[in-house]
Amino acid sequence: MTVKARETCELAIVGGGPAGLAAATLAAELGVEAVLFDEQPTPGGQVYRNVEATCRRQDDLPAFLGADYRGGLALVERFRASAAAYEPMSAIWQVTAGGKLGVSQRGEAYLTQARRVILATGAMERPFPIPGWTLPGVMGAGAVQTLMKASGLVPDRPTVIAGSGPLIYLVAYQLMQAGAPLQAIVDTSAQPLIRSAFAALPHLSGAAGELFKGLTWIAALKAKRIPMLAGRNLVAEGTSRVEAVSFEADGRRQRLATSLLLLHEGVIPNIQITTSLRCRHEWDPAQMAWRPATDEWGATSLDPIAIAGDGAAIRGAKAAVPLGRLAALDAACRLGHIAEGERDERAAPERAALARQHNFRSFLDRLYRPIESVRPLDDATIACRCEEVTAGDLRELIDDGFTDLNQLKSFSRCGMGQCQGRMCSNTVGRVLAERLGTGMAEVGHYRLRLPVKPLPIEQLALLKNADRNSKPILPVVAGDPSQRI
Ligand SMILES: Cc1cc2nc3c(=O)[nH]c(=O)nc-3n(C[C@H](O)[C@H](O)[C@H](O)COP(=O)(O)OP(=O)(O)OC[C@H]3O[C@@H](n4cnc5c(N)ncnc54)[C@H](O)[C@@H]3O)c2cc1C
């Protein structure tokens, strides 16, 4: 292997979605030595994943994925043309409070020291624990979209999409266009979109187009006679794989036989790095998720670390671009490339662009409050997939006196598997909060340990530029002995 360790950089940006691409492009324009690290092989993030290759395809996939997706190409092209350095296939497995990054790239690991860091690590699908959610054939709707964007893969078996959020209608529309055998959508939202949309219209200045786009997807699905049912209390049924989804509708239990069940109830910020750093976090009751506390430039409670895009709070791809640019302006100012006056002047149009998105996002948050994925879990439902711990196992431990979330983690092993708590943190917190009769803000979140991404021990042992005299190899968060591994 010949990976060249990058020893230092002025500004490290983690994540190649719209926030990271916009931040890197602007920072480089302002004379900052910016390096963008992304675990993906090509730029685009979740929303514009693989957009360069897809737009070159001669088949209909670019058309099926839609104009918004293809629009991401311009952002990627501006980034490619900029002076920002690009490190694809580079998973960041640690960031220290002093700005030192652990990079795992093409089978090798190294450390790099940045003067400032912008985390643009985006969002992940909200874990959706229902009975049977671990059966083969049950997947995230976003995961299927990822396969479609990355490899042009489309389901070839009867498919039901269940849950709520704008993404279920977008994915359903994209799959239908691509010829997937879509059987039905089971919408778990509290209120039907159409009635809410018309009520909200006067308050959505500047974003009515977005709303109508959603309504067009629904109209197209209706025209193809895809059943759209309202349902609650979902259960994935089957023995060795999913065979049906059942739900309550109109006061009775209904059942749809299916081979593929796609679940989705919105996305939540990806907070692995900020929780491992012990940045200050807040429980967001509107989005029902933890998020890092940031100022108006995206700066976190730790000096060299800022965050931009959906990793700070879910605001969508259109807001991620101005958020990335604001973080870049602040970084350029702190690093001495521009004065505060210039930073503030250049920030004005970005703030105006954000304001245009604000009302629409609040509308989406109200309309698509997760209901199914936050209702009390049955005892037999698996809360932690990696360690196969059920809600009932957790309740027994809580009743035995393990009433602190991180204590519960240590004793149940929830959050100590391959995903390092990404998938179960909120679920375990919910079970604890319910049992104690308190709220999520009170029970807190996991104290995440490094590495935040799976890292083969061989890479760690052969760490390219480690200071062999300093122990431990993984730097610890200053002053916090419990952070040692
Ligand atoms: C599965 C999924 C599908 C979605 N599809 C759509 C859609 O079709 N349309 C839409 O409008 N919105 C979609 N969204 C929402 C959309 O992702 C966001 O609104 C938008 O992409 C946010 O941009 P971002 O730059 O903040 O993050 P993202 O676009 O998510 O980019 C984050 C990038 O950081 C990388 N990353 C994360 N952690 C690390 C790490 N430790 N080391 C290195 N790299 C890392 C990720 O791989 C990714 O490339 C989707 C979200 C998800 C989770």
Short mmCIF file of C-alpha atoms in Angstrom, two decimals, residues 30-481:
data_model
loop_
_atom_site.label_atom_id
_atom_site.label_comp_id
_atom_site.label_asym_id
_atom_site.label_seq_id
_atom_site.Cartn_x
_atom_site.Cartn_y
_atom_site.Cartn_z
CA LEU A 30 -10.83 32.40 0.21
CA GLY A 31 -7.26 31.09 0.26
CA VAL A 32 -7.64 28.47 2.98
CA GLU A 33 -5.73 25.21 2.56
CA ALA A 34 -8.87 23.03 2.70
CA VAL A 35 -8.90 19.23 2.58
CA LEU A 36 -12.17 17.31 2.22
CA PHE A 37 -12.20 13.78 3.65
CA ASP A 38 -15.11 11.52 2.71
CA GLU A 39 -15.64 7.82 3.19
CA GLN A 40 -17.40 7.53 -0.18
CA PRO A 41 -15.52 6.92 -3.44
CA THR A 42 -17.04 9.97 -5.16
CA PRO A 43 -18.41 13.35 -4.01
CA GLY A 44 -22.14 13.99 -3.44
CA GLY A 45 -23.02 12.66 0.03
CA GLN A 46 -26.38 10.98 0.62
CA VAL A 47 -28.48 13.18 -1.59
CA TYR A 48 -26.18 13.46 -4.64
CA ARG A 49 -24.50 10.08 -4.21
CA ASN A 50 -22.61 8.98 -7.34
CA VAL A 51 -24.13 11.88 -9.30
CA GLU A 52 -21.21 12.27 -11.75
CA ALA A 53 -21.33 8.65 -12.95
CA THR A 54 -25.15 8.51 -12.90
CA CYS A 55 -25.47 11.62 -15.06
CA ARG A 56 -23.17 10.01 -17.65
CA ARG A 57 -25.39 6.90 -17.92
CA GLN A 58 -27.20 6.37 -21.20
CA ASP A 59 -30.19 4.62 -19.63
CA ASP A 60 -33.19 6.18 -17.85
CA LEU A 61 -31.78 6.11 -14.30
CA PRO A 62 -30.82 9.83 -14.24
CA ALA A 63 -34.39 10.71 -15.30
CA PHE A 64 -35.92 8.39 -12.69
CA LEU A 65 -33.86 9.97 -9.92
CA GLY A 66 -35.17 13.40 -10.88
CA ALA A 67 -34.03 16.96 -11.59
CA ASP A 68 -33.15 17.75 -7.95
CA TYR A 69 -30.71 14.86 -7.90
CA ARG A 70 -29.15 15.79 -11.25
CA GLY A 71 -28.90 19.40 -10.00
CA GLY A 72 -26.23 18.24 -7.52
CA LEU A 73 -23.79 17.81 -10.41
CA ALA A 74 -23.14 21.57 -10.58
CA LEU A 75 -22.13 21.63 -6.91
CA VAL A 76 -19.76 18.70 -7.45
CA GLU A 77 -18.27 20.31 -10.56
CA ARG A 78 -17.58 23.58 -8.71
CA PHE A 79 -15.85 21.59 -5.97
CA ARG A 80 -13.77 19.62 -8.50
CA ALA A 81 -12.70 22.89 -10.16
CA SER A 82 -11.68 24.46 -6.83
CA ALA A 83 -8.26 24.33 -5.19
CA ALA A 84 -9.61 22.22 -2.30
CA ALA A 85 -7.82 18.89 -1.86
CA TYR A 86 -9.99 15.78 -1.94
CA GLU A 87 -9.40 12.54 -0.01
CA PRO A 88 -12.12 10.04 -1.02
CA MET A 89 -12.51 6.59 0.57
CA SER A 90 -11.21 8.09 3.81
CA ALA A 91 -13.22 7.19 6.90
CA ILE A 92 -12.53 9.47 9.85
CA TRP A 93 -12.45 7.22 12.91
CA GLN A 94 -11.52 9.86 15.44
CA VAL A 95 -11.37 13.60 15.91
CA THR A 96 -9.73 14.97 19.06
CA ALA A 97 -10.54 18.19 20.85
CA GLY A 98 -7.23 19.54 19.55
CA GLY A 99 -8.18 18.92 15.91
CA LYS A 100 -6.24 15.70 15.28
CA LEU A 101 -8.03 13.39 12.83
CA GLY A 102 -7.62 9.63 12.50
CA VAL A 103 -7.96 8.67 8.83
CA SER A 104 -8.50 5.16 7.49
CA GLN A 105 -7.79 5.15 3.78
CA ARG A 106 -7.52 2.19 1.44
CA GLY A 107 -6.53 -0.23 4.20
CA GLU A 108 -4.11 2.05 6.05
CA ALA A 109 -4.55 4.45 8.95
CA TYR A 110 -2.78 7.70 9.73
CA LEU A 111 -3.23 10.82 11.84
CA THR A 112 -3.47 14.34 10.51
CA GLN A 113 -3.41 17.60 12.48
CA ALA A 114 -5.87 20.31 11.38
CA ARG A 115 -6.04 23.88 12.70
CA ARG A 116 -9.82 23.85 12.25
CA VAL A 117 -12.36 21.11 11.49
CA ILE A 118 -15.78 21.33 9.87
CA LEU A 119 -17.85 18.20 10.42
CA ALA A 120 -20.30 17.78 7.54
CA THR A 121 -21.19 14.18 8.29
CA GLY A 122 -24.90 14.56 7.52
CA ALA A 123 -27.82 12.47 8.67
CA MET A 124 -28.82 8.84 9.04
CA GLU A 125 -32.22 7.20 8.82
CA ARG A 126 -34.03 7.18 12.18
CA PRO A 127 -33.85 3.62 13.52
CA PHE A 128 -37.36 2.17 13.28
CA PRO A 129 -37.72 -0.70 15.79
CA ILE A 130 -41.00 -2.54 15.26
CA PRO A 131 -41.69 -6.23 15.90
CA GLY A 132 -39.88 -8.15 13.15
CA TRP A 133 -37.69 -5.26 11.96
CA THR A 134 -34.58 -7.46 11.95
CA LEU A 135 -36.07 -10.06 9.57
CA PRO A 136 -34.29 -10.41 6.21
CA GLY A 137 -36.31 -8.45 3.66
CA VAL A 138 -36.91 -5.48 5.99
CA MET A 139 -34.76 -2.48 5.03
CA GLY A 140 -34.63 1.28 5.28
CA ALA A 141 -36.28 3.12 2.37
CA GLY A 142 -33.18 5.34 2.25
CA ALA A 143 -30.98 2.26 2.05
CA VAL A 144 -32.79 1.06 -1.07
CA GLN A 145 -32.45 4.53 -2.58
CA THR A 146 -28.71 4.36 -1.80
CA LEU A 147 -28.43 1.10 -3.79
CA MET A 148 -30.32 2.70 -6.66
CA LYS A 149 -28.04 5.75 -6.76
CA ALA A 150 -24.81 3.85 -6.16
CA SER A 151 -25.35 0.87 -8.45
CA GLY A 152 -28.61 1.31 -10.34
CA LEU A 153 -30.17 -1.56 -8.34
CA VAL A 154 -33.97 -1.65 -8.18
CA PRO A 155 -36.12 -4.14 -6.20
CA ASP A 156 -37.53 -6.91 -8.38
CA ARG A 157 -39.98 -8.32 -5.81
CA PRO A 158 -43.27 -7.03 -4.34
CA THR A 159 -42.40 -4.04 -2.16
CA VAL A 160 -44.29 -2.13 0.53
CA ILE A 161 -43.03 1.21 1.88
CA ALA A 162 -44.20 2.04 5.40
CA GLY A 163 -43.67 5.01 7.68
CA SER A 164 -43.73 8.75 7.15
CA GLY A 165 -41.66 11.69 5.94
CA PRO A 166 -41.17 13.24 2.52
CA LEU A 167 -38.56 10.64 1.59
CA ILE A 168 -41.11 7.80 1.49
CA TYR A 169 -43.01 9.52 -1.33
CA LEU A 170 -39.81 10.46 -3.16
CA VAL A 171 -38.44 6.91 -2.92
CA ALA A 172 -41.83 5.43 -3.90
CA TYR A 173 -41.97 7.74 -6.91
CA GLN A 174 -38.38 6.91 -7.94
CA LEU A 175 -38.97 3.16 -7.55
CA MET A 176 -42.24 3.30 -9.47
CA GLN A 177 -40.55 5.21 -12.31
CA ALA A 178 -37.76 2.63 -12.36
CA GLY A 179 -40.30 -0.20 -12.72
CA ALA A 180 -40.07 -1.73 -9.22
CA PRO A 181 -43.18 -3.79 -8.30
CA LEU A 182 -44.48 -1.35 -5.67
CA GLN A 183 -47.51 -2.82 -3.90
CA ALA A 184 -48.54 -0.08 -1.46
CA ILE A 185 -47.50 2.77 0.82
CA VAL A 186 -48.59 2.55 4.45
CA ASP A 187 -48.43 6.13 5.76
CA THR A 188 -48.13 6.43 9.53
CA SER A 189 -48.24 10.29 9.63
CA ALA A 190 -50.64 11.94 12.05
CA GLN A 191 -52.43 14.00 9.38
CA PRO A 192 -52.85 13.50 5.66
CA LEU A 193 -50.43 15.58 3.59
CA ILE A 194 -52.95 17.13 1.25
CA ARG A 195 -55.15 18.69 3.97
CA SER A 196 -52.13 19.93 5.95
CA ALA A 197 -50.48 21.28 2.83
CA PHE A 198 -53.35 23.54 1.88
CA ALA A 199 -53.67 24.80 5.47
CA ALA A 200 -49.96 25.63 5.57
CA LEU A 201 -49.69 27.21 2.13
CA PRO A 202 -50.02 30.88 3.22
CA HIS A 203 -47.10 30.44 5.66
CA LEU A 204 -44.74 28.80 3.20
CA SER A 205 -43.56 31.81 1.22
CA GLY A 206 -40.67 30.87 -1.03
CA ALA A 207 -41.12 27.14 -0.51
CA ALA A 208 -44.50 26.48 -2.14
CA GLY A 209 -42.60 24.88 -5.05
CA GLU A 210 -41.18 22.24 -2.72
CA LEU A 211 -44.67 21.47 -1.45
CA PHE A 212 -46.08 21.12 -4.94
CA LYS A 213 -43.22 18.82 -5.87
CA GLY A 214 -44.33 16.47 -3.07
CA LEU A 215 -47.92 16.68 -4.25
CA THR A 216 -46.84 15.80 -7.80
CA TRP A 217 -45.16 12.62 -6.61
CA ILE A 218 -48.37 11.66 -4.81
CA ALA A 219 -50.47 12.46 -7.89
CA ALA A 220 -48.20 10.30 -10.06
CA LEU A 221 -48.43 7.41 -7.58
CA LYS A 222 -52.21 7.75 -7.51
CA ALA A 223 -52.34 7.80 -11.30
CA LYS A 224 -50.52 4.44 -11.30
CA ARG A 225 -53.07 3.19 -8.73
CA ILE A 226 -50.48 2.52 -6.03
CA PRO A 227 -52.59 2.10 -2.86
CA MET A 228 -51.80 4.70 -0.19
CA LEU A 229 -53.14 3.51 3.13
CA ALA A 230 -53.10 5.14 6.55
CA GLY A 231 -51.88 2.70 9.21
CA ARG A 232 -50.48 2.39 12.72
CA ASN A 233 -48.83 -0.22 14.96
CA LEU A 234 -46.79 -1.84 12.21
CA VAL A 235 -45.57 -5.42 12.56
CA ALA A 236 -43.22 -7.16 10.13
CA GLU A 237 -44.35 -10.78 9.99
CA GLY A 238 -42.42 -13.86 8.88
CA THR A 239 -40.32 -16.75 10.13
CA SER A 240 -36.99 -16.81 8.29
CA ARG A 241 -37.71 -13.67 6.23
CA VAL A 242 -40.44 -11.06 5.93
CA GLU A 243 -43.68 -12.45 4.53
CA ALA A 244 -46.14 -9.68 5.37
CA VAL A 245 -46.65 -6.36 7.09
CA SER A 246 -49.66 -5.89 9.33
CA PHE A 247 -51.03 -2.63 10.74
CA GLU A 248 -54.11 -1.05 12.28
CA ALA A 249 -56.39 0.96 10.02
CA ASP A 250 -59.99 2.03 10.53
CA GLY A 251 -60.09 0.24 13.88
CA ARG A 252 -59.09 -3.18 12.58
CA ARG A 253 -55.91 -5.08 11.83
CA GLN A 254 -54.96 -5.42 8.17
CA ARG A 255 -52.28 -7.53 6.54
CA LEU A 256 -50.39 -7.16 3.28
CA ALA A 257 -48.31 -10.09 2.06
CA THR A 258 -44.97 -8.80 0.75
CA SER A 259 -41.37 -9.83 0.09
CA LEU A 260 -39.70 -6.49 0.78
CA LEU A 261 -40.69 -4.02 3.48
CA LEU A 262 -39.05 -0.60 3.39
CA LEU A 263 -39.33 1.33 6.66
CA HIS A 264 -38.68 5.03 7.11
CA GLU A 265 -39.62 7.72 9.63
CA GLY A 266 -37.32 10.58 8.76
CA VAL A 267 -33.64 11.17 9.36
CA ILE A 268 -31.67 12.28 12.43
CA PRO A 269 -28.28 14.02 12.77
CA ASN A 270 -25.22 11.82 12.66
CA ILE A 271 -23.63 12.72 16.01
CA GLN A 272 -21.03 9.99 16.49
CA ILE A 273 -18.03 12.32 16.25
CA THR A 274 -19.52 15.17 18.29
CA THR A 275 -20.64 12.84 21.09
CA SER A 276 -17.21 11.15 21.16
CA LEU A 277 -15.74 14.66 21.49
CA ARG A 278 -18.11 15.51 24.35
CA CYS A 279 -19.37 18.60 22.52
CA ARG A 280 -22.47 20.00 24.19
CA HIS A 281 -25.66 18.42 22.79
CA GLU A 282 -29.33 19.34 23.08
CA TRP A 283 -32.47 17.24 22.77
CA ASP A 284 -34.55 18.72 19.95
CA PRO A 285 -38.23 18.09 20.82
CA ALA A 286 -39.48 19.20 17.38
CA GLN A 287 -37.24 16.78 15.46
CA MET A 288 -37.18 14.23 18.30
CA ALA A 289 -33.42 13.81 18.04
CA TRP A 290 -30.17 14.81 19.74
CA ARG A 291 -28.15 17.51 18.03
CA PRO A 292 -24.88 19.28 18.81
CA ALA A 293 -25.30 22.82 20.16
CA THR A 294 -23.87 25.30 17.64
CA ASP A 295 -23.70 29.07 17.19
CA GLU A 296 -24.89 30.94 14.08
CA TRP A 297 -21.70 29.89 12.19
CA GLY A 298 -21.95 26.23 13.13
CA ALA A 299 -19.20 26.45 15.80
CA THR A 300 -19.62 23.81 18.52
CA SER A 301 -18.75 24.12 22.20
CA LEU A 302 -15.17 22.99 21.36
CA ASP A 303 -13.04 25.70 19.79
CA PRO A 304 -11.57 24.20 16.62
CA ILE A 305 -14.67 22.14 15.74
CA ALA A 306 -17.60 23.39 13.68
CA ILE A 307 -20.46 21.48 12.12
CA ALA A 308 -22.47 22.16 8.97
CA GLY A 309 -25.47 20.58 7.26
CA ASP A 310 -27.80 17.90 8.58
CA GLY A 311 -25.25 16.80 11.19
CA ALA A 312 -26.17 19.90 13.22
CA ALA A 313 -29.98 19.60 12.78
CA ILE A 314 -32.12 18.28 9.96
CA ARG A 315 -32.67 21.14 7.53
CA GLY A 316 -32.39 19.39 4.16
CA ALA A 317 -30.08 19.50 1.18
CA LYS A 318 -31.05 23.03 0.08
CA ALA A 319 -30.10 24.46 3.48
CA ALA A 320 -26.90 22.37 3.67
CA VAL A 321 -25.20 24.54 1.02
CA PRO A 322 -25.57 27.92 2.83
CA LEU A 323 -24.78 26.21 6.15
CA GLY A 324 -21.54 24.87 4.66
CA ARG A 325 -20.67 28.30 3.29
CA LEU A 326 -21.31 29.99 6.65
CA ALA A 327 -18.98 27.52 8.41
CA ALA A 328 -16.35 28.13 5.70
CA LEU A 329 -16.60 31.92 6.11
CA ASP A 330 -16.13 31.61 9.86
CA ALA A 331 -13.20 29.23 9.40
CA ALA A 332 -11.54 31.63 6.92
CA CYS A 333 -12.00 34.46 9.43
CA ARG A 334 -10.64 32.52 12.42
CA LEU A 335 -7.68 31.31 10.34
CA GLY A 336 -6.83 34.90 9.41
CA HIS A 337 -7.76 34.87 5.70
CA ILE A 338 -10.63 37.39 5.88
CA ALA A 339 -11.67 40.06 8.37
CA GLU A 340 -14.85 39.87 10.45
CA GLY A 341 -16.49 42.60 8.36
CA GLU A 342 -16.00 40.63 5.13
CA ARG A 343 -17.22 37.44 6.81
CA ASP A 344 -20.43 39.16 7.97
CA GLU A 345 -21.05 40.84 4.61
CA ARG A 346 -20.60 37.61 2.67
CA ALA A 347 -22.84 35.79 5.18
CA ALA A 348 -25.91 37.94 4.45
CA PRO A 349 -27.09 36.11 1.27
CA GLU A 350 -26.45 32.75 2.91
CA ARG A 351 -28.64 33.72 5.87
CA ALA A 352 -31.36 34.91 3.49
CA ALA A 353 -31.26 31.54 1.69
CA LEU A 354 -31.60 29.76 5.04
CA ALA A 355 -34.54 31.90 6.09
CA ARG A 356 -36.37 30.85 2.89
CA GLN A 357 -36.09 27.21 3.98
CA HIS A 358 -37.04 27.78 7.61
CA ASN A 359 -40.86 27.77 7.48
CA PHE A 360 -40.94 24.78 5.16
CA ARG A 361 -38.73 22.75 7.48
CA SER A 362 -40.93 23.62 10.50
CA PHE A 363 -43.95 22.51 8.47
CA LEU A 364 -42.28 19.18 7.63
CA ASP A 365 -41.29 18.67 11.28
CA ARG A 366 -44.89 19.19 12.41
CA LEU A 367 -46.40 17.07 9.66
CA TYR A 368 -44.00 14.16 9.94
CA ARG A 369 -43.50 13.78 13.68
CA PRO A 370 -42.36 10.19 14.11
CA ILE A 371 -45.13 8.25 15.77
CA GLU A 372 -44.43 4.62 14.99
CA SER A 373 -40.70 4.60 15.64
CA VAL A 374 -41.09 6.22 19.07
CA ARG A 375 -44.05 4.30 20.48
CA PRO A 376 -43.34 1.93 23.41
CA LEU A 377 -41.57 -1.20 22.26
CA ASP A 378 -42.96 -4.70 22.88
CA ASP A 379 -40.72 -6.64 25.27
CA ALA A 380 -39.67 -9.03 22.48
CA THR A 381 -38.63 -6.28 20.03
CA ILE A 382 -34.89 -5.99 19.50
CA ALA A 383 -33.52 -2.63 20.61
CA CYS A 384 -29.82 -3.24 19.86
CA ARG A 385 -29.32 -5.17 16.64
CA CYS A 386 -25.56 -5.72 17.04
CA GLU A 387 -25.81 -7.36 20.47
CA GLU A 388 -29.40 -8.66 20.03
CA VAL A 389 -30.73 -7.07 23.22
CA THR A 390 -34.51 -6.77 23.48
CA ALA A 391 -36.61 -4.04 25.10
CA GLY A 392 -37.63 -6.64 27.72
CA ASP A 393 -33.94 -7.33 28.59
CA LEU A 394 -33.45 -3.60 29.09
CA ARG A 395 -36.54 -3.24 31.28
CA GLU A 396 -35.30 -6.05 33.55
CA LEU A 397 -31.96 -4.29 34.00
CA ILE A 398 -33.65 -0.95 34.68
CA ASP A 399 -35.88 -2.59 37.30
CA ASP A 400 -32.69 -4.04 38.85
CA GLY A 401 -31.43 -0.48 39.35
CA PHE A 402 -29.39 0.29 36.22
CA THR A 403 -31.01 3.67 35.68
CA ASP A 404 -28.13 5.58 34.09
CA LEU A 405 -27.99 5.31 30.27
CA ASN A 406 -24.25 4.66 30.10
CA GLN A 407 -24.44 2.20 32.99
CA LEU A 408 -27.24 0.43 31.11
CA LYS A 409 -24.97 0.36 28.05
CA SER A 410 -22.12 -1.26 29.99
CA PHE A 411 -24.33 -3.91 31.56
CA SER A 412 -26.49 -4.77 28.54
CA ARG A 413 -23.70 -4.34 25.90
CA CYS A 414 -26.16 -2.22 23.88
CA GLY A 415 -24.09 0.25 21.87
CA MET A 416 -20.90 -1.79 22.18
CA GLY A 417 -21.20 -3.72 18.92
CA GLN A 418 -20.10 -2.98 15.37
CA CYS A 419 -22.22 0.16 14.97
CA GLN A 420 -20.97 1.65 18.25
CA GLY A 421 -24.45 2.78 19.28
CA ARG A 422 -25.45 4.56 16.06
CA MET A 423 -28.54 2.36 15.72
CA CYS A 424 -29.64 1.91 19.33
CA SER A 425 -28.72 5.06 21.25
CA ASN A 426 -32.12 6.73 20.92
CA THR A 427 -34.07 3.48 21.35
CA VAL A 428 -32.30 2.53 24.58
CA GLY A 429 -32.75 6.09 25.85
CA ARG A 430 -36.47 5.87 25.06
CA VAL A 431 -36.95 2.58 26.90
CA LEU A 432 -35.14 4.08 29.90
CA ALA A 433 -37.11 7.34 29.81
CA GLU A 434 -40.43 5.46 29.56
CA ARG A 435 -39.56 3.14 32.46
CA LEU A 436 -38.42 6.02 34.67
CA GLY A 437 -41.35 8.22 33.62
CA THR A 438 -39.03 10.99 32.47
CA GLY A 439 -37.91 12.59 29.16
CA MET A 440 -35.08 12.04 26.67
CA ALA A 441 -33.39 15.28 27.71
CA GLU A 442 -33.13 13.90 31.25
CA VAL A 443 -31.74 10.46 30.37
CA GLY A 444 -29.12 11.88 27.99
CA HIS A 445 -27.22 10.08 25.24
CA TYR A 446 -24.39 7.54 25.03
CA ARG A 447 -20.81 8.59 25.74
CA LEU A 448 -19.37 7.28 22.52
CA ARG A 449 -15.92 5.73 22.45
CA LEU A 450 -13.33 5.93 19.68
CA PRO A 451 -13.03 4.69 17.02
CA VAL A 452 -16.32 6.05 15.67
CA LYS A 453 -15.97 3.95 12.51
CA PRO A 454 -14.94 0.28 12.51
CA LEU A 455 -11.14 0.12 12.26
CA PRO A 456 -9.19 -3.14 11.78
CA ILE A 457 -6.74 -3.62 14.65
CA GLU A 458 -4.00 -4.20 12.05
CA GLN A 459 -4.43 -0.63 10.79
CA LEU A 460 -4.21 0.71 14.31
CA ALA A 461 -1.09 -1.33 15.08
CA LEU A 462 0.58 -0.12 11.87
CA LEU A 463 -0.63 3.48 12.28
CA LYS A 464 1.64 5.28 9.82
CA ASN A 465 2.69 8.40 11.67
CA ALA A 466 1.92 7.63 15.31
CA ASP A 467 4.24 9.03 17.92
CA ARG A 468 5.33 5.70 19.39
CA ASN A 469 6.52 7.35 22.60
CA SER A 470 3.15 8.82 23.47
CA LYS A 471 0.59 6.53 25.11
CA PRO A 472 -2.16 5.67 24.36
CA ILE A 473 -1.97 5.50 20.56
CA LEU A 474 -5.50 6.88 20.33
CA PRO A 475 -5.32 10.38 21.82
CA VAL A 476 -7.79 10.90 24.66
CA VAL A 477 -10.12 13.81 25.23
CA ALA A 478 -8.20 16.13 27.54
CA GLY A 479 -9.07 15.88 31.20
CA ASP A 480 -11.58 13.07 30.89
CA PRO A 481 -10.22 9.78 32.22
#
